């Protein structure tokens, strides 16, 4: 009897193992059949289409082949970036505030400027000499019934940043929101092609610029103020052709979290938005014309974001009514995750 019981104890686990393995193989075969089954026409159509989940339809690749000289012009982009968010209704979330946006002449910066104005803020923008784009953004701010100011200069220079902040405070009497958004990006096919000058330009624009602007603005920011930094999905995932740019964006994320912790006692919140591909002059002035034509097609939504799809996140992080308990966060807006 004892020998029979022992044999039963040995056989029972062996049978369970065989049964589990057989079950796994059966499931494997079912999936293998599904993998080889021809897709229905509607499935193919659905798989190849870009996701449209907004208030209006957005352009999808392939786009016209195009390339621009730095720093890039929004007026020359085809199709034109969509920034005016006609279905977005303001509700006074930034009433009485003054905001300063670097790189505010085009792209994400322009869309943020428009929505900030629609929410009741006066808005100053900094730009690197793109006067036509800056004039368009100023007109859009004023069309929302708010005051605007455009200042041209280089955020790599600490003195310019201090002077720009002083001009904003003199013009509007205060400063409540700083958006660090200006950036430099040019890809390198090989790491050996990344020159010291190239690397230094990216570091000084994307990191020094944020540092200088934050230091210049801080004496004017009070309790309830906000700093919002533009990070990037490359700062989260890295990028094999944008090693320098991804390095700065990862640094911006760390800068955001560190400065947020430092400023908690002063009641100033610091957060970052980390976009994926966005249809702005930054990328057509970086990528080859062929790559621009397929820009954004690699994400699950199969299209780049339009600036107006990113801008509401900045409103959310700037508004004390919306995000008073949020600081030190990195908000990814990347078109879905595989």
mmCIF file of C-alpha atoms in Angstrom:
data_model
loop_
_atom_site.group_PDB
_atom_site.id
_atom_site.type_symbol
_atom_site.label_atom_id
_atom_site.label_comp_id
_atom_site.label_asym_id
_atom_site.label_seq_id
_atom_site.Cartn_x
_atom_site.Cartn_y
_atom_site.Cartn_z
ATOM 1 C CA UNK A 1 0.000 0.000 0.000
ATOM 2 C CA UNK A 2 2.838 2.373 0.864
ATOM 3 C CA UNK A 3 4.573 1.650 -2.476
ATOM 4 C CA UNK A 4 1.345 2.283 -4.393
ATOM 5 C CA UNK A 5 0.836 5.622 -2.624
ATOM 6 C CA UNK A 6 4.383 6.680 -3.395
ATOM 7 C CA UNK A 7 3.951 5.772 -7.075
ATOM 8 C CA UNK A 8 0.697 7.747 -7.190
ATOM 9 C CA UNK A 9 2.463 10.796 -5.696
ATOM 10 C CA UNK A 10 5.127 10.589 -8.415
ATOM 11 C CA UNK A 11 2.687 10.019 -11.287
ATOM 12 C CA UNK A 12 0.279 12.819 -10.404
ATOM 13 C CA UNK A 13 2.783 15.726 -10.922
ATOM 14 C CA UNK A 14 4.097 14.084 -14.094
ATOM 15 C CA UNK A 15 0.598 13.856 -15.537
ATOM 16 C CA UNK A 16 -0.088 17.511 -14.602
ATOM 17 C CA UNK A 17 3.104 18.641 -16.327
ATOM 18 C CA UNK A 18 2.234 16.706 -19.487
ATOM 19 C CA UNK A 19 -1.296 18.119 -19.454
ATOM 20 C CA UNK A 20 -0.040 21.701 -19.036
ATOM 21 C CA UNK A 21 2.472 21.307 -21.860
ATOM 22 C CA UNK A 22 -0.196 19.790 -24.105
ATOM 23 C CA UNK A 23 -2.500 22.705 -23.332
ATOM 24 C CA UNK A 24 0.219 25.235 -24.184
ATOM 25 C CA UNK A 25 0.923 23.504 -27.516
ATOM 26 C CA UNK A 26 -2.783 23.506 -28.356
ATOM 27 C CA UNK A 27 -3.010 27.249 -27.723
ATOM 28 C CA UNK A 28 0.176 27.749 -29.750
ATOM 29 C CA UNK A 29 -1.337 25.893 -32.719
ATOM 30 C CA UNK A 30 -4.528 27.969 -32.518
ATOM 31 C CA UNK A 31 -2.523 31.199 -32.698
ATOM 32 C CA UNK A 32 -0.373 29.813 -35.518
ATOM 33 C CA UNK A 33 -3.537 29.176 -37.533
ATOM 34 C CA UNK A 34 -4.742 32.699 -36.769
ATOM 35 C CA UNK A 35 -1.389 34.152 -37.883
ATOM 36 C CA UNK A 36 -1.654 32.485 -41.290
ATOM 37 C CA UNK A 37 -5.355 33.201 -41.827
ATOM 38 C CA UNK A 38 -5.916 35.795 -44.609
ATOM 39 C CA UNK A 39 -7.111 39.096 -43.248
ATOM 40 C CA UNK A 40 -10.501 40.358 -44.241
ATOM 41 C CA UNK A 41 -10.595 43.479 -46.378
ATOM 42 C CA UNK A 42 -11.933 45.637 -43.540
ATOM 43 C CA UNK A 43 -9.180 44.388 -41.201
ATOM 44 C CA UNK A 44 -6.509 45.385 -43.725
ATOM 45 C CA UNK A 45 -8.077 48.794 -44.142
ATOM 46 C CA UNK A 46 -8.269 49.310 -40.396
ATOM 47 C CA UNK A 47 -4.651 48.220 -39.856
ATOM 48 C CA UNK A 48 -3.254 50.588 -42.489
ATOM 49 C CA UNK A 49 -5.264 53.664 -41.456
ATOM 50 C CA UNK A 50 -4.195 56.396 -39.065
ATOM 51 C CA UNK A 51 -6.202 56.873 -35.883
ATOM 52 C CA UNK A 52 -8.546 59.871 -35.875
ATOM 53 C CA UNK A 53 -10.013 60.519 -32.433
ATOM 54 C CA UNK A 54 -10.135 64.313 -32.298
ATOM 55 C CA UNK A 55 -12.720 67.002 -32.937
ATOM 56 C CA UNK A 56 -11.572 67.239 -36.556
ATOM 57 C CA UNK A 57 -9.546 65.169 -39.024
ATOM 58 C CA UNK A 58 -5.757 65.519 -39.034
ATOM 59 C CA UNK A 59 -3.305 64.997 -41.936
ATOM 60 C CA UNK A 60 -1.678 61.589 -42.307
ATOM 61 C CA UNK A 61 1.490 60.477 -44.106
ATOM 62 C CA UNK A 62 2.724 60.314 -46.759
ATOM 63 C CA UNK A 63 3.316 64.061 -46.885
ATOM 64 C CA UNK A 64 4.919 66.121 -49.613
ATOM 65 C CA UNK A 65 8.692 65.671 -49.673
ATOM 66 C CA UNK A 66 10.224 68.807 -48.179
ATOM 67 C CA UNK A 67 13.242 70.058 -46.285
ATOM 68 C CA UNK A 68 13.953 73.444 -44.705
ATOM 69 C CA UNK A 69 17.009 75.394 -43.645
ATOM 70 C CA UNK A 70 17.375 76.010 -39.926
ATOM 71 C CA UNK A 71 15.698 77.385 -37.892
ATOM 72 C CA UNK A 72 12.676 76.489 -40.046
ATOM 73 C CA UNK A 73 9.501 78.315 -41.054
ATOM 74 C CA UNK A 74 5.966 77.264 -40.228
ATOM 75 C CA UNK A 75 4.646 79.370 -43.109
ATOM 76 C CA UNK A 76 6.460 77.106 -45.596
ATOM 77 C CA UNK A 77 5.279 73.785 -44.192
ATOM 78 C CA UNK A 78 2.892 71.748 -46.352
ATOM 79 C CA UNK A 79 0.393 70.895 -44.985
ATOM 80 C CA UNK A 80 0.239 73.868 -42.642
ATOM 81 C CA UNK A 81 0.403 72.832 -38.970
ATOM 82 C CA UNK A 82 -2.961 73.006 -37.209
ATOM 83 C CA UNK A 83 -2.645 75.202 -34.143
ATOM 84 C CA UNK A 84 -5.831 77.240 -33.700
ATOM 85 C CA UNK A 85 -7.949 74.503 -32.029
ATOM 86 C CA UNK A 86 -11.341 75.900 -33.155
ATOM 87 C CA UNK A 87 -13.293 73.416 -31.021
ATOM 88 C CA UNK A 88 -11.387 74.252 -27.813
ATOM 89 C CA UNK A 89 -13.469 76.523 -25.579
ATOM 90 C CA UNK A 90 -11.682 78.678 -23.014
ATOM 91 C CA UNK A 91 -13.015 78.933 -19.479
ATOM 92 C CA UNK A 92 -10.734 81.411 -17.715
ATOM 93 C CA UNK A 93 -8.202 78.850 -16.478
ATOM 94 C CA UNK A 94 -5.384 81.412 -16.815
ATOM 95 C CA UNK A 95 -7.384 84.603 -16.262
ATOM 96 C CA UNK A 96 -5.116 87.463 -15.169
ATOM 97 C CA UNK A 97 -1.902 85.483 -15.748
ATOM 98 C CA UNK A 98 1.158 86.418 -17.800
ATOM 99 C CA UNK A 99 3.037 83.694 -19.643
ATOM 100 C CA UNK A 100 6.404 83.613 -21.393
ATOM 101 C CA UNK A 101 7.020 80.929 -24.040
ATOM 102 C CA UNK A 102 10.399 80.284 -25.650
ATOM 103 C CA UNK A 103 10.187 79.029 -29.217
ATOM 104 C CA UNK A 104 6.710 80.530 -29.199
ATOM 105 C CA UNK A 105 6.642 81.664 -32.810
ATOM 106 C CA UNK A 106 5.729 78.286 -34.319
ATOM 107 C CA UNK A 107 4.881 74.664 -33.693
ATOM 108 C CA UNK A 108 3.933 73.635 -30.176
ATOM 109 C CA UNK A 109 4.894 77.063 -28.835
ATOM 110 C CA UNK A 110 2.436 78.847 -31.120
ATOM 111 C CA UNK A 111 -0.415 76.488 -30.256
ATOM 112 C CA UNK A 112 0.301 76.910 -26.534
ATOM 113 C CA UNK A 113 0.348 80.705 -26.933
ATOM 114 C CA UNK A 114 -3.066 80.655 -28.600
ATOM 115 C CA UNK A 115 -4.686 78.467 -25.946
ATOM 116 C CA UNK A 116 -3.069 80.407 -23.090
ATOM 117 C CA UNK A 117 -4.561 83.585 -24.559
ATOM 118 C CA UNK A 118 -7.924 81.885 -24.996
ATOM 119 C CA UNK A 119 -7.786 80.990 -21.301
ATOM 120 C CA UNK A 120 -7.222 84.644 -20.339
ATOM 121 C CA UNK A 121 -3.432 85.088 -20.218
ATOM 122 C CA UNK A 122 -1.290 87.793 -21.784
ATOM 123 C CA UNK A 123 1.509 86.028 -23.662
ATOM 124 C CA UNK A 124 5.098 86.898 -24.560
ATOM 125 C CA UNK A 125 6.992 84.738 -27.037
ATOM 126 C CA UNK A 126 10.737 84.417 -27.649
ATOM 127 C CA UNK A 127 12.062 83.359 -31.048
ATOM 128 C CA UNK A 128 15.315 83.078 -32.994
ATOM 129 C CA UNK A 129 14.628 85.637 -35.691
ATOM 130 C CA UNK A 130 11.619 83.971 -37.386
ATOM 131 C CA UNK A 131 9.878 87.348 -37.682
ATOM 132 C CA UNK A 132 7.079 86.323 -40.035
ATOM 133 C CA UNK A 133 6.088 83.339 -37.900
ATOM 134 C CA UNK A 134 6.283 85.489 -34.760
ATOM 135 C CA UNK A 135 3.994 88.119 -36.327
ATOM 136 C CA UNK A 136 1.419 85.424 -37.137
ATOM 137 C CA UNK A 137 1.520 84.169 -33.550
ATOM 138 C CA UNK A 138 1.148 87.689 -32.146
ATOM 139 C CA UNK A 139 -1.872 88.268 -34.373
ATOM 140 C CA UNK A 140 -3.397 85.005 -33.116
ATOM 141 C CA UNK A 141 -2.848 86.038 -29.480
ATOM 142 C CA UNK A 142 -4.440 89.428 -30.072
ATOM 143 C CA UNK A 143 -7.354 87.808 -31.921
ATOM 144 C CA UNK A 144 -8.147 86.084 -28.608
ATOM 145 C CA UNK A 145 -8.465 89.522 -26.990
ATOM 146 C CA UNK A 146 -5.176 89.384 -25.079
ATOM 147 C CA UNK A 147 -1.924 91.330 -25.219
ATOM 148 C CA UNK A 148 1.105 89.813 -26.918
ATOM 149 C CA UNK A 149 4.819 90.549 -27.078
ATOM 150 C CA UNK A 150 7.504 89.055 -29.340
ATOM 151 C CA UNK A 151 11.228 89.209 -28.529
ATOM 152 C CA UNK A 152 13.968 87.906 -30.820
ATOM 153 C CA UNK A 153 17.179 86.482 -29.376
ATOM 154 C CA UNK A 154 19.287 83.478 -28.432
ATOM 155 C CA UNK A 155 18.335 81.587 -25.244
ATOM 156 C CA UNK A 156 21.885 80.219 -25.044
ATOM 157 C CA UNK A 157 22.914 83.653 -23.746
ATOM 158 C CA UNK A 158 22.145 84.269 -20.076
ATOM 159 C CA UNK A 159 22.065 88.055 -20.546
ATOM 160 C CA UNK A 160 19.443 87.800 -23.288
ATOM 161 C CA UNK A 161 17.270 85.626 -21.041
ATOM 162 C CA UNK A 162 17.509 88.115 -18.173
ATOM 163 C CA UNK A 163 16.776 91.058 -20.482
ATOM 164 C CA UNK A 164 13.806 89.250 -22.072
ATOM 165 C CA UNK A 165 12.236 88.490 -18.710
ATOM 166 C CA UNK A 166 12.760 92.115 -17.659
ATOM 167 C CA UNK A 167 10.976 93.309 -20.841
ATOM 168 C CA UNK A 168 8.031 91.013 -20.151
ATOM 169 C CA UNK A 169 7.666 92.178 -16.552
ATOM 170 C CA UNK A 170 7.962 95.812 -17.635
ATOM 171 C CA UNK A 171 5.318 95.355 -20.341
ATOM 172 C CA UNK A 172 2.811 93.291 -18.359
ATOM 173 C CA UNK A 173 3.707 94.001 -14.730
ATOM 174 C CA UNK A 174 4.200 90.367 -13.709
ATOM 175 C CA UNK A 175 5.195 86.845 -14.773
ATOM 176 C CA UNK A 176 3.269 83.728 -13.741
ATOM 177 C CA UNK A 177 4.050 80.958 -16.222
ATOM 178 C CA UNK A 178 7.312 80.070 -17.984
ATOM 179 C CA UNK A 179 7.250 77.575 -20.850
ATOM 180 C CA UNK A 180 10.716 76.392 -21.881
ATOM 181 C CA UNK A 181 10.192 75.128 -25.407
ATOM 182 C CA UNK A 182 12.950 76.386 -27.742
ATOM 183 C CA UNK A 183 15.078 73.547 -29.132
ATOM 184 C CA UNK A 184 17.752 72.600 -31.632
ATOM 185 C CA UNK A 185 17.650 69.212 -33.369
ATOM 186 C CA UNK A 186 19.679 67.776 -36.263
ATOM 187 C CA UNK A 187 20.154 64.043 -36.760
ATOM 188 C CA UNK A 188 23.523 62.290 -37.182
ATOM 189 C CA UNK A 189 23.553 59.115 -39.333
ATOM 190 C CA UNK A 190 26.626 57.843 -37.445
ATOM 191 C CA UNK A 191 27.959 58.730 -34.005
ATOM 192 C CA UNK A 192 31.248 59.688 -35.675
ATOM 193 C CA UNK A 193 29.370 62.348 -37.665
ATOM 194 C CA UNK A 194 28.304 64.123 -34.475
ATOM 195 C CA UNK A 195 30.848 66.938 -34.225
ATOM 196 C CA UNK A 196 31.772 68.734 -31.040
ATOM 197 C CA UNK A 197 30.217 71.918 -32.423
ATOM 198 C CA UNK A 198 26.978 70.074 -33.201
ATOM 199 C CA UNK A 199 26.881 68.450 -29.757
ATOM 200 C CA UNK A 200 27.689 71.737 -28.020
ATOM 201 C CA UNK A 201 25.003 73.630 -29.951
ATOM 202 C CA UNK A 202 22.357 71.087 -28.927
ATOM 203 C CA UNK A 203 23.447 71.075 -25.288
ATOM 204 C CA UNK A 204 23.644 74.854 -25.026
ATOM 205 C CA UNK A 205 20.271 75.457 -26.704
ATOM 206 C CA UNK A 206 18.257 72.698 -25.079
ATOM 207 C CA UNK A 207 19.794 72.599 -21.598
ATOM 208 C CA UNK A 208 21.551 75.925 -21.025
ATOM 209 C CA UNK A 209 18.558 77.735 -22.513
ATOM 210 C CA UNK A 210 16.170 76.122 -20.034
ATOM 211 C CA UNK A 211 18.575 76.788 -17.160
ATOM 212 C CA UNK A 212 19.061 80.459 -18.063
ATOM 213 C CA UNK A 213 15.342 81.088 -18.545
ATOM 214 C CA UNK A 214 14.384 79.409 -15.277
ATOM 215 C CA UNK A 215 16.996 81.405 -13.348
ATOM 216 C CA UNK A 216 15.907 84.659 -14.984
ATOM 217 C CA UNK A 217 12.197 84.038 -14.380
ATOM 218 C CA UNK A 218 12.364 82.681 -10.838
ATOM 219 C CA UNK A 219 12.673 86.017 -8.977
ATOM 220 C CA UNK A 220 9.373 87.073 -10.564
ATOM 221 C CA UNK A 221 7.445 83.854 -9.966
ATOM 222 C CA UNK A 222 5.322 83.594 -6.845
ATOM 223 C CA UNK A 223 3.213 81.011 -5.077
ATOM 224 C CA UNK A 224 0.908 79.353 -7.604
ATOM 225 C CA UNK A 225 3.211 80.002 -10.555
ATOM 226 C CA UNK A 226 4.305 77.259 -12.922
ATOM 227 C CA UNK A 227 7.257 76.262 -15.089
ATOM 228 C CA UNK A 228 6.566 73.838 -17.931
ATOM 229 C CA UNK A 229 9.433 72.272 -19.869
ATOM 230 C CA UNK A 230 9.121 70.600 -23.250
ATOM 231 C CA UNK A 231 10.776 67.199 -23.042
ATOM 232 C CA UNK A 232 10.467 64.431 -25.626
ATOM 233 C CA UNK A 233 9.783 60.768 -26.146
ATOM 234 C CA UNK A 234 13.463 60.582 -27.127
ATOM 235 C CA UNK A 235 14.298 61.523 -23.544
ATOM 236 C CA UNK A 236 12.328 58.474 -22.408
ATOM 237 C CA UNK A 237 13.339 55.931 -25.065
ATOM 238 C CA UNK A 238 16.541 57.322 -26.570
ATOM 239 C CA UNK A 239 17.151 57.762 -30.300
ATOM 240 C CA UNK A 240 19.931 56.172 -32.338
ATOM 241 C CA UNK A 241 20.171 59.122 -34.768
ATOM 242 C CA UNK A 242 19.479 61.879 -32.214
ATOM 243 C CA UNK A 243 21.973 60.943 -29.510
ATOM 244 C CA UNK A 244 22.721 64.550 -28.557
ATOM 245 C CA UNK A 245 19.073 65.643 -28.689
ATOM 246 C CA UNK A 246 17.852 62.633 -26.698
ATOM 247 C CA UNK A 247 20.587 63.299 -24.132
ATOM 248 C CA UNK A 248 19.346 66.845 -23.623
ATOM 249 C CA UNK A 249 15.729 65.747 -23.385
ATOM 250 C CA UNK A 250 16.583 63.142 -20.770
ATOM 251 C CA UNK A 251 18.437 65.922 -18.964
ATOM 252 C CA UNK A 252 15.381 68.155 -19.191
ATOM 253 C CA UNK A 253 13.282 65.456 -17.553
ATOM 254 C CA UNK A 254 15.790 65.185 -14.688
ATOM 255 C CA UNK A 255 16.019 68.985 -14.490
ATOM 256 C CA UNK A 256 12.225 69.137 -14.239
ATOM 257 C CA UNK A 257 12.001 66.675 -11.373
ATOM 258 C CA UNK A 258 14.940 68.189 -9.500
ATOM 259 C CA UNK A 259 13.785 71.792 -9.839
ATOM 260 C CA UNK A 260 10.252 70.758 -8.877
ATOM 261 C CA UNK A 261 11.502 69.281 -5.612
ATOM 262 C CA UNK A 262 13.609 72.377 -4.979
ATOM 263 C CA UNK A 263 10.691 74.777 -5.502
ATOM 264 C CA UNK A 264 8.004 72.968 -3.503
ATOM 265 C CA UNK A 265 8.632 75.204 -0.446
ATOM 266 C CA UNK A 266 8.019 78.274 -2.615
ATOM 267 C CA UNK A 267 4.736 76.965 -4.019
ATOM 268 C CA UNK A 268 5.977 76.917 -7.622
ATOM 269 C CA UNK A 269 5.161 73.830 -9.681
ATOM 270 C CA UNK A 270 7.510 72.439 -12.358
ATOM 271 C CA UNK A 271 6.404 69.814 -14.881
ATOM 272 C CA UNK A 272 7.270 68.630 -18.383
ATOM 273 C CA UNK A 273 5.422 67.465 -21.471
ATOM 274 C CA UNK A 274 7.163 64.734 -23.495
ATOM 275 C CA UNK A 275 5.692 64.708 -27.019
ATOM 276 C CA UNK A 276 6.208 62.084 -29.670
ATOM 277 C CA UNK A 277 6.237 63.166 -33.343
ATOM 278 C CA UNK A 278 4.574 66.551 -33.876
ATOM 279 C CA UNK A 279 4.149 68.322 -37.228
ATOM 280 C CA UNK A 280 6.272 71.454 -36.665
ATOM 281 C CA UNK A 281 9.219 73.151 -38.434
ATOM 282 C CA UNK A 282 11.647 71.380 -36.068
ATOM 283 C CA UNK A 283 11.562 68.068 -37.912
ATOM 284 C CA UNK A 284 11.413 69.154 -41.587
ATOM 285 C CA UNK A 285 14.474 71.309 -40.814
ATOM 286 C CA UNK A 286 16.230 68.195 -39.479
ATOM 287 C CA UNK A 287 15.188 65.162 -41.506
ATOM 288 C CA UNK A 288 15.726 64.377 -45.175
ATOM 289 C CA UNK A 289 12.831 65.131 -47.532
ATOM 290 C CA UNK A 290 12.099 61.396 -47.890
ATOM 291 C CA UNK A 291 11.936 60.934 -44.104
ATOM 292 C CA UNK A 292 9.696 63.981 -43.727
ATOM 293 C CA UNK A 293 7.211 62.395 -46.130
ATOM 294 C CA UNK A 294 6.753 59.474 -43.711
ATOM 295 C CA UNK A 295 7.084 61.472 -40.499
ATOM 296 C CA UNK A 296 4.958 60.046 -37.680
ATOM 297 C CA UNK A 297 3.906 56.907 -39.550
ATOM 298 C CA UNK A 298 5.866 54.681 -37.151
ATOM 299 C CA UNK A 299 3.741 55.310 -34.030
ATOM 300 C CA UNK A 300 0.617 53.229 -33.291
ATOM 301 C CA UNK A 301 -1.679 56.073 -34.391
ATOM 302 C CA UNK A 302 0.270 56.141 -37.700
ATOM 303 C CA UNK A 303 0.456 59.929 -37.937
ATOM 304 C CA UNK A 304 2.193 62.839 -36.217
ATOM 305 C CA UNK A 305 0.302 64.971 -33.734
ATOM 306 C CA UNK A 306 -0.754 68.448 -34.755
ATOM 307 C CA UNK A 307 0.343 71.220 -32.357
ATOM 308 C CA UNK A 308 -3.223 71.863 -31.210
ATOM 309 C CA UNK A 309 -3.398 68.276 -29.930
ATOM 310 C CA UNK A 310 -0.424 68.883 -27.617
ATOM 311 C CA UNK A 311 -1.204 72.394 -26.365
ATOM 312 C CA UNK A 312 -4.078 71.505 -23.963
ATOM 313 C CA UNK A 313 -1.574 69.591 -21.813
ATOM 314 C CA UNK A 314 0.308 72.853 -21.233
ATOM 315 C CA UNK A 315 -2.917 74.598 -20.231
ATOM 316 C CA UNK A 316 -3.607 71.781 -17.787
ATOM 317 C CA UNK A 317 -0.135 72.009 -16.219
ATOM 318 C CA UNK A 318 -0.135 75.822 -16.135
ATOM 319 C CA UNK A 319 -3.553 76.215 -14.505
ATOM 320 C CA UNK A 320 -3.740 76.127 -10.694
ATOM 321 C CA UNK A 321 -7.375 75.069 -11.015
ATOM 322 C CA UNK A 322 -6.378 71.935 -12.935
ATOM 323 C CA UNK A 323 -3.036 70.749 -11.585
ATOM 324 C CA UNK A 324 -2.376 72.251 -8.162
ATOM 325 C CA UNK A 325 -1.309 68.821 -6.807
ATOM 326 C CA UNK A 326 0.997 67.976 -9.715
ATOM 327 C CA UNK A 327 4.705 68.804 -9.760
ATOM 328 C CA UNK A 328 7.802 66.990 -10.962
ATOM 329 C CA UNK A 329 5.852 64.946 -13.514
ATOM 330 C CA UNK A 330 6.704 64.062 -17.104
ATOM 331 C CA UNK A 331 3.558 63.790 -19.241
ATOM 332 C CA UNK A 332 4.104 61.660 -22.381
ATOM 333 C CA UNK A 333 1.926 62.413 -25.427
ATOM 334 C CA UNK A 334 3.318 59.941 -27.914
ATOM 335 C CA UNK A 335 0.532 58.631 -30.157
ATOM 336 C CA UNK A 336 0.050 55.349 -28.323
ATOM 337 C CA UNK A 337 2.275 52.534 -27.076
ATOM 338 C CA UNK A 338 2.826 49.217 -28.824
#
